[in-house]
mmCIF file of C-alpha atoms and ligand atoms in Angstrom:
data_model
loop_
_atom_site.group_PDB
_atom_site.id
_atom_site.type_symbol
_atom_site.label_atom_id
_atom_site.label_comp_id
_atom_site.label_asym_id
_atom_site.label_seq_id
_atom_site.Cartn_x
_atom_site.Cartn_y
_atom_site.Cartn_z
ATOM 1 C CA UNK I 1 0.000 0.000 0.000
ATOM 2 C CA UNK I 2 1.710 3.241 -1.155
ATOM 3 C CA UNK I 3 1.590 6.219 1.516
ATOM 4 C CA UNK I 4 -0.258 9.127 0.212
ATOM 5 C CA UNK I 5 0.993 12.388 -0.495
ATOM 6 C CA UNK I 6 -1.024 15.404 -0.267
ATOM 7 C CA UNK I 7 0.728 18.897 -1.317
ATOM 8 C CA UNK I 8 -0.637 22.130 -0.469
ATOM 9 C CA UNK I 9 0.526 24.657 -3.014
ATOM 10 C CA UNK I 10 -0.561 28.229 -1.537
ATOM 11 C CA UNK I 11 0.599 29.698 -4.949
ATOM 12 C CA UNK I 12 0.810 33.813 -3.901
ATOM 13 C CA UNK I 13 -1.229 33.686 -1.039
ATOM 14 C CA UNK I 14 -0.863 34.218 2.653
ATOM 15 C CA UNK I 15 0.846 36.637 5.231
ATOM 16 C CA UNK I 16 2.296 36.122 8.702
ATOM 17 C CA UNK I 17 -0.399 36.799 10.327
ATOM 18 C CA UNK I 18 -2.430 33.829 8.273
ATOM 19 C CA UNK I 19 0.828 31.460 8.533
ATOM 20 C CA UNK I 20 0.710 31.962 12.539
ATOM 21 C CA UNK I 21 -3.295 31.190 12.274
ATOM 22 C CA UNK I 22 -2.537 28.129 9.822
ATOM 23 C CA UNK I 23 0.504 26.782 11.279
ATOM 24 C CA UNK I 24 -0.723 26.834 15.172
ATOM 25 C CA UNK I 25 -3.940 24.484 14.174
ATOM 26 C CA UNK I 26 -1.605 22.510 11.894
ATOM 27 C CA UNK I 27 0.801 21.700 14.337
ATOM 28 C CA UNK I 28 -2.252 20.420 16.958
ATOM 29 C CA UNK I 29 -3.359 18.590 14.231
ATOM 30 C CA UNK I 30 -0.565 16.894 12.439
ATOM 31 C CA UNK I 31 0.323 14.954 15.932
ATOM 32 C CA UNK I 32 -2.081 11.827 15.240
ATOM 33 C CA UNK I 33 -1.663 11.972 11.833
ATOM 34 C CA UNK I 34 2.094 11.804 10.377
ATOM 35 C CA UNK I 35 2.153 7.821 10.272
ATOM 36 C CA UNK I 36 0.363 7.216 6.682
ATOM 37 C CA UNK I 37 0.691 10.036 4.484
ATOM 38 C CA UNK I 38 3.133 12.581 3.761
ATOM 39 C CA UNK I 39 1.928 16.602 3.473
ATOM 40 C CA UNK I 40 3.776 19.268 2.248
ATOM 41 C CA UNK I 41 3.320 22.759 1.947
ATOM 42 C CA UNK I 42 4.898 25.176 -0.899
ATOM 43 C CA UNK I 43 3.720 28.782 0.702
ATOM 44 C CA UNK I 44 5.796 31.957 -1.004
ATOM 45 C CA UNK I 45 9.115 31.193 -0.439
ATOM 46 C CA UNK I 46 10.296 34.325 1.479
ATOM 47 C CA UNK I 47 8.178 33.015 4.125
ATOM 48 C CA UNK I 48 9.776 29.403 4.454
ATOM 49 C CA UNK I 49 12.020 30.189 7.201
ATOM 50 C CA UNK I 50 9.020 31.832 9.439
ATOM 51 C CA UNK I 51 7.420 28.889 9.254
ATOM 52 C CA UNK I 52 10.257 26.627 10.294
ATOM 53 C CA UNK I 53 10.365 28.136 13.126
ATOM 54 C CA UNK I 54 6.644 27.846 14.047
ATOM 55 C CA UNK I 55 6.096 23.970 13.323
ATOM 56 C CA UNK I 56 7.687 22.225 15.657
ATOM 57 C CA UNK I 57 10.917 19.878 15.314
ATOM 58 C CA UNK I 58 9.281 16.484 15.158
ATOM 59 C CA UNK I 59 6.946 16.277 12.472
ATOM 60 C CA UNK I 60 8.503 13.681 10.213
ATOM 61 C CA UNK I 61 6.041 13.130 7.068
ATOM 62 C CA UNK I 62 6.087 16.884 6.654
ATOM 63 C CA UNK I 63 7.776 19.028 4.639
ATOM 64 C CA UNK I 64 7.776 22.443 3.099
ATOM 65 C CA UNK I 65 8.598 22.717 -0.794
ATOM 66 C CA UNK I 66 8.975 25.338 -2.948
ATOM 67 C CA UNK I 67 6.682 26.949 -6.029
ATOM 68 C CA UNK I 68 9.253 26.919 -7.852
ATOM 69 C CA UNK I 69 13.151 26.982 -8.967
ATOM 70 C CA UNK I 70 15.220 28.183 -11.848
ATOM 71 C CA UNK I 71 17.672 26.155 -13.950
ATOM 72 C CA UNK I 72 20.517 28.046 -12.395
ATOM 73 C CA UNK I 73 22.755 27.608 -9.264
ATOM 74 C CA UNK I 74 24.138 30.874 -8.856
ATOM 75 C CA UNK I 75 24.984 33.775 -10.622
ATOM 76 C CA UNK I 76 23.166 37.482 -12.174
ATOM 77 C CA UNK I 77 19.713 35.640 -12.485
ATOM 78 C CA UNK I 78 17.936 38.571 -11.073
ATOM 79 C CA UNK I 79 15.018 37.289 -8.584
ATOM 80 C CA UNK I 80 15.253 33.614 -9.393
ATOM 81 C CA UNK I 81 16.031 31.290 -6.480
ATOM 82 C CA UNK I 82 18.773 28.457 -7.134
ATOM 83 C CA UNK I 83 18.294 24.430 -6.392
ATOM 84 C CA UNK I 84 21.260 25.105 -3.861
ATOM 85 C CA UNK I 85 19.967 27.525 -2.309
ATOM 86 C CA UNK I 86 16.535 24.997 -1.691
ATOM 87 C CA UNK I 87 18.862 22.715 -0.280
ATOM 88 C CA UNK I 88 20.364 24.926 1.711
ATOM 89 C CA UNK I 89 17.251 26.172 3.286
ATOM 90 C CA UNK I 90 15.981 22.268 4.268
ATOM 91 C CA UNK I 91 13.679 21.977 1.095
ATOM 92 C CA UNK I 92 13.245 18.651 -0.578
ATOM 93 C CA UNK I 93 10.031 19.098 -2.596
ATOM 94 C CA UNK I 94 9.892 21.510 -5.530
ATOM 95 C CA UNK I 95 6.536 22.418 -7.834
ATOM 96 C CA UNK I 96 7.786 22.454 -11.680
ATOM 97 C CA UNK I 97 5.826 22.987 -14.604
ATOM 98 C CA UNK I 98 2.781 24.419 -13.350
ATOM 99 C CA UNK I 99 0.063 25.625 -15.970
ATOM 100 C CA UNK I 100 0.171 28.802 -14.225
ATOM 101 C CA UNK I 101 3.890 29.224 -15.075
ATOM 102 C CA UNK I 102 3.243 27.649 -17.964
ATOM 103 C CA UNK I 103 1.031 30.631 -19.724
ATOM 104 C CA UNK I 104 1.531 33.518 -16.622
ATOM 105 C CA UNK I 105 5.627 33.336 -17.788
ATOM 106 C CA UNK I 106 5.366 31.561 -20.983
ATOM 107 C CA UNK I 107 7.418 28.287 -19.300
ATOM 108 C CA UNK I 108 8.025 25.691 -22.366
ATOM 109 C CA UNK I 109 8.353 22.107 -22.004
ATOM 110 C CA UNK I 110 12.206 22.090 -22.534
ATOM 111 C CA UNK I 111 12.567 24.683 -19.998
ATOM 112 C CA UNK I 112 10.718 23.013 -17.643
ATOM 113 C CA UNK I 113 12.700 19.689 -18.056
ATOM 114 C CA UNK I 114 15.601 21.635 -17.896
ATOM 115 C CA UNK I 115 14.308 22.602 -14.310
ATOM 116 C CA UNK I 116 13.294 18.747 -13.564
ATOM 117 C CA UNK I 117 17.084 17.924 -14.273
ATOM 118 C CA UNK I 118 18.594 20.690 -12.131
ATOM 119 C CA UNK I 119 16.147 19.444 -9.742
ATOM 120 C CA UNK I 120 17.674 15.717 -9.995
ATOM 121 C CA UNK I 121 21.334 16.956 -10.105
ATOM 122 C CA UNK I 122 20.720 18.361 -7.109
ATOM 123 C CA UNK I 123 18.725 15.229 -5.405
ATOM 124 C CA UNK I 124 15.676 17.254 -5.099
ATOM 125 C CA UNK I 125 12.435 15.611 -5.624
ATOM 126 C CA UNK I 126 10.359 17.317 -8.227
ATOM 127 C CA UNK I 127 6.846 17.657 -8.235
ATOM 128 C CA UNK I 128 6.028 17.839 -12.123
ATOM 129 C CA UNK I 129 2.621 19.250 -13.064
ATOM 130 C CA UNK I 130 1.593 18.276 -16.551
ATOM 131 C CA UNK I 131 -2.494 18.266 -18.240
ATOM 132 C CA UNK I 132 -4.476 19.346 -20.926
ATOM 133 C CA UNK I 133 -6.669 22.539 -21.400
ATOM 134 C CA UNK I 134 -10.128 22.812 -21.803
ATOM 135 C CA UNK I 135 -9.826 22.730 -25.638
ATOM 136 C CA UNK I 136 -7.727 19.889 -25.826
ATOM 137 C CA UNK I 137 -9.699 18.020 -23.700
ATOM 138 C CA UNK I 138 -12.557 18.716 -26.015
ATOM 139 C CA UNK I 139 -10.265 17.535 -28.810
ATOM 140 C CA UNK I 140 -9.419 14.854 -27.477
ATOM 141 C CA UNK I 141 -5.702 15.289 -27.427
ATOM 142 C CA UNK I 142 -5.232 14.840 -23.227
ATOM 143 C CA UNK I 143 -2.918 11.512 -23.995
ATOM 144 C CA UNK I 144 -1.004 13.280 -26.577
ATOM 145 C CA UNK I 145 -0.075 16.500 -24.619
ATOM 146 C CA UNK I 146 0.848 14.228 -21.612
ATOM 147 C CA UNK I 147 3.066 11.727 -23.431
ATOM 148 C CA UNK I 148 4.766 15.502 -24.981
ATOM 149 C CA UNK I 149 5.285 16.684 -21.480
ATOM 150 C CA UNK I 150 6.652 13.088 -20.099
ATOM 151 C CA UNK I 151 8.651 12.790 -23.105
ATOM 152 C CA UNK I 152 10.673 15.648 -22.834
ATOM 153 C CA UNK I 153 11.450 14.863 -19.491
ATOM 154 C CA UNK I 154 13.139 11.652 -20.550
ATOM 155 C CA UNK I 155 14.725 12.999 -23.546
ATOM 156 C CA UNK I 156 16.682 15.856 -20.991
ATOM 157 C CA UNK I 157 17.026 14.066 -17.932
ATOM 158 C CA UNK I 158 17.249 9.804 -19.349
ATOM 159 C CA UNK I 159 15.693 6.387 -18.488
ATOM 160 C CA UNK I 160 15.594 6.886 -14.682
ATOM 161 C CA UNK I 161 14.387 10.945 -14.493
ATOM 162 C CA UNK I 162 11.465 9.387 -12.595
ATOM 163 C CA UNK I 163 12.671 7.265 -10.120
ATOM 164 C CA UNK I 164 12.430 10.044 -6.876
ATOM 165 C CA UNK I 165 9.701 11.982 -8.525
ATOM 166 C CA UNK I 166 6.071 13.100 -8.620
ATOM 167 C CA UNK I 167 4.128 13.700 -11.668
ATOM 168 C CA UNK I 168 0.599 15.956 -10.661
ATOM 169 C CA UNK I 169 -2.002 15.844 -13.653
ATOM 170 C CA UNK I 170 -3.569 18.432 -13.381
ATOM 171 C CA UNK I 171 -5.957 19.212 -15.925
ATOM 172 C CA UNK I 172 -5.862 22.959 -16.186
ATOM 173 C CA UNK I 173 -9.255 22.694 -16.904
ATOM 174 C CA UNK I 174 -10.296 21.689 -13.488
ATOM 175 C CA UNK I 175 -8.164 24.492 -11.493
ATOM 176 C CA UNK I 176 -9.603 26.997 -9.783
ATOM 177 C CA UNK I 177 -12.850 25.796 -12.007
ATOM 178 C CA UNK I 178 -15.312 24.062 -8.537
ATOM 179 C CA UNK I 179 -15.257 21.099 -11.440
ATOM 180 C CA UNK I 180 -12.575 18.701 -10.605
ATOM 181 C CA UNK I 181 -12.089 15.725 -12.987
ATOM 182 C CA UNK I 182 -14.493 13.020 -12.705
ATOM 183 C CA UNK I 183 -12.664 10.120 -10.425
ATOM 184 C CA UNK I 184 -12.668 7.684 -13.036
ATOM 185 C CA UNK I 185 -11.571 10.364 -15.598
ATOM 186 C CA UNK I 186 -8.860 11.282 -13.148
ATOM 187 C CA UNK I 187 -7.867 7.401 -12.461
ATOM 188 C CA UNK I 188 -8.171 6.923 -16.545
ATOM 189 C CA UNK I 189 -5.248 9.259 -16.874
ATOM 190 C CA UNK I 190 -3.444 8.569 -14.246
ATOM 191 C CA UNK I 191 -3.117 5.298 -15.150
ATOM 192 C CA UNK I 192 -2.299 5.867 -18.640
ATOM 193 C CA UNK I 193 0.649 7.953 -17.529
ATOM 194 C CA UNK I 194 1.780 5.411 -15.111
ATOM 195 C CA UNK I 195 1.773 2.846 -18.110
ATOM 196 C CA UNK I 196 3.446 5.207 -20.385
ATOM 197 C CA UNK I 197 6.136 5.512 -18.066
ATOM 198 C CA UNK I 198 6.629 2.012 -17.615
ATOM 199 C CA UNK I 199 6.600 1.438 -21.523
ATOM 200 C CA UNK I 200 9.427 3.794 -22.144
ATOM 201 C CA UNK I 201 12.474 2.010 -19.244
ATOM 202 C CA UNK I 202 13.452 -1.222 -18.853
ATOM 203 C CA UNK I 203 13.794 -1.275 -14.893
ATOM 204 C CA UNK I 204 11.764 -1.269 -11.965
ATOM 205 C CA UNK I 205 10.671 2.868 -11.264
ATOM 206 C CA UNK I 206 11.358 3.450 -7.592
ATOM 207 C CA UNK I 207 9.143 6.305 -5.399
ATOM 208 C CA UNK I 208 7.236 7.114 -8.201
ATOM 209 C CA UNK I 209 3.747 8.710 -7.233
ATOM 210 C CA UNK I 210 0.984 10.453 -9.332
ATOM 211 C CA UNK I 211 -1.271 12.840 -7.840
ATOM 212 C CA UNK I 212 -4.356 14.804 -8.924
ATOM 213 C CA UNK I 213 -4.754 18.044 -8.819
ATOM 214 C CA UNK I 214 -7.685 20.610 -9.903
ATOM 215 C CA UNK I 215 -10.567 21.591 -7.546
ATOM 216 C CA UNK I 216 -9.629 18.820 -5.226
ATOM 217 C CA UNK I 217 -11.639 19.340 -1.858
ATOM 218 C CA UNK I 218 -12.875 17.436 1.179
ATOM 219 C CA UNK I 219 -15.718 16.760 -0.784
ATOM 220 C CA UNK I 220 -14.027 14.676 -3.333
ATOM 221 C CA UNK I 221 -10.824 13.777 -1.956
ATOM 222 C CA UNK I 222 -12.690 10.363 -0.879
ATOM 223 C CA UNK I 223 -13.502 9.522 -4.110
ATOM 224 C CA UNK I 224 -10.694 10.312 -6.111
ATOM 225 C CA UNK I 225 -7.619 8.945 -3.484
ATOM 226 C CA UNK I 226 -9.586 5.126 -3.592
ATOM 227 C CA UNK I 227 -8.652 5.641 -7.361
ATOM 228 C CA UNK I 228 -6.127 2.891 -8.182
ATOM 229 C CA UNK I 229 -3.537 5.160 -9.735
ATOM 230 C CA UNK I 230 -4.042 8.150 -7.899
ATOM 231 C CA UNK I 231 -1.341 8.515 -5.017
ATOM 232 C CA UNK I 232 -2.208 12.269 -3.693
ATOM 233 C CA UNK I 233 -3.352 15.360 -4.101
ATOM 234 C CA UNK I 234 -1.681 18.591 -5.357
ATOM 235 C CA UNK I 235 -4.599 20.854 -3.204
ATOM 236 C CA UNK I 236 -4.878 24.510 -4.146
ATOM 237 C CA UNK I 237 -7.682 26.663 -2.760
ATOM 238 C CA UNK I 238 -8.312 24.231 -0.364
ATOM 239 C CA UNK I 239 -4.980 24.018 1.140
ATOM 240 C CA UNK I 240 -5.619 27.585 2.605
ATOM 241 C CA UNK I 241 -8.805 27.001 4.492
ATOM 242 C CA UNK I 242 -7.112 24.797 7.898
ATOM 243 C CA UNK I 243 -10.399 22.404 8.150
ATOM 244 C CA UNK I 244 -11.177 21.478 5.056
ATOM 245 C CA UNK I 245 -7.051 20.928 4.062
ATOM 246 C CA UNK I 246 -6.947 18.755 7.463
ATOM 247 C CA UNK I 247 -9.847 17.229 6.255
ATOM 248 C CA UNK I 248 -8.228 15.717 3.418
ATOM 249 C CA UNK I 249 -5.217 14.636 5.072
ATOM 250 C CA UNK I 250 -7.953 12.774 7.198
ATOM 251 C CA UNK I 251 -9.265 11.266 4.299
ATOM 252 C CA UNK I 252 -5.525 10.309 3.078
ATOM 253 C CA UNK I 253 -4.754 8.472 5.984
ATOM 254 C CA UNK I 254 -7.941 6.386 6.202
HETATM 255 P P1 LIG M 1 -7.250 24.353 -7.056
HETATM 256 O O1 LIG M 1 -7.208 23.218 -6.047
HETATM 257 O O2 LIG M 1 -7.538 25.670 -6.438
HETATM 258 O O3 LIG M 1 -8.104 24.015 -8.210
HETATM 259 O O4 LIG M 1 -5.753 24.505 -7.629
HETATM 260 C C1 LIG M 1 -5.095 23.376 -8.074
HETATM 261 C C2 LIG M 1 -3.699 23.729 -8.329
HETATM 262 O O5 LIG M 1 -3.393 24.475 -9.243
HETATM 263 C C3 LIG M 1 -2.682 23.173 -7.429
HETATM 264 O O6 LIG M 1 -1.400 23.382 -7.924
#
């Protein structure tokens, strides 16, 4: 039985007065619950060391990640943030390839596997976000842009890019929309991925996991995480409101 993994990406939102709020109930809360899945948080990055010193010293399935990361270490890369300087900081987890960077910064697929690879050179776990749009779906392209986005990744990074890694469909569709994917849609997917992965290497992928994210709440978390293929959640909106986020990590470690 794989252990769950449910990441809260905050995207730009929150302040310290909302961290102190958010991080006081999480810490209460966390306590029964860090046996059987793993959370992490990505808030705004300037605010990562604030909130390692709120949460308290012992909480070992959680972990705060970052939004993002550039394809730099160090160097006049005005206000990008380097792998090594992740590292540095404690972070493990890093959010790549996110439709939002995608359009908001006009991200392309090579960058972003450029990102996944300074990610693995640096033994960082990447968290790669990867779905079709609205129209796509429509046209019924959804395999085809996922095997482009997994594809790139292997031609950049080789056979085991993977192994250590997350993949989060997220069908851009469903973010922010109320409308997440149908379970079965979601599973559908996921499992194709999964497959397609396995179909391109010849050895046994290690810590691989495949969330879902797009309008994921405690309303549908149930449904969606007894999906065979679906490992955890990439949560946004929900991930800021303390009950229902504990909620689903309640629901991930039933
Ligand atoms: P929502 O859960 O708000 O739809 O956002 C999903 C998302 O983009 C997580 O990265």
């Amino acid at each position: 039985m794989i252990k769950p993994i449910i990441v809260g990406n905050w995207k730009l939102n929150g302040n310290k007065i909302f961290i102190r709020n958010f991080f006081q109930l999480l810490n209460q809360f966390l306590n029964p619950y860090h046996k059987k899945c793993t959370t992490i948080i990505t808030p705004p990055i300037l605010y990562i060391p604030l909130i390692q010193k709120i949460l308290f010293s012992d909480k070992k399935n959680f972990f705060l990640g970052s939004q993002n990361v550039d394809i730099h270490t160090f160097g006049p890369f005005t206000g990008e943030v380097s792998p090594c300087m992740l590292t540095d900081i404690g972070i493990k987890h890093v959010i790549i390839g996110h439709s939002e960077r995608r359009f908001n910064h006009k991200e392309s697929n090579t960058l972003i596997a450029k990102k996944f690879h300074i990610l693995k050179e640096n033994k960082l776990i990447p968290i790669l976000c990867i779905g079709e749009t609205k129209e796509e779906k429509i046209n019924k392209k959804t395999k085809e842009i996922c095997k482009k986005q997994i594809d790139i990744i292997f031609d950049i990074c080789g056979a085991y890019a993977f192994d250590n890694s997350i993949i989060a469909y997220e069908p851009i569709w469903a973010i922010g929309s109320n409308h997440s994917a149908k379970p079965k849609e979601a599973q559908y997917i996921s499992y194709f991925i999964r497959n397609y992965i396995k179909s391109k290497i010849t050895h046994k992928i290690k810590n691989f996991f495949i969330q879902y994210g797009g309008s994921v709440t405690d309303k549908n978390a149930q449904e969606l995480i007894l999906q065979n293929d679906i490992d955890g959640f990439l949560v946004g909106g929900a991930s800021l409101k303390i009950k229902e986020f504990t909620k689903i990590i309640e629901i991930a470690n039933m």
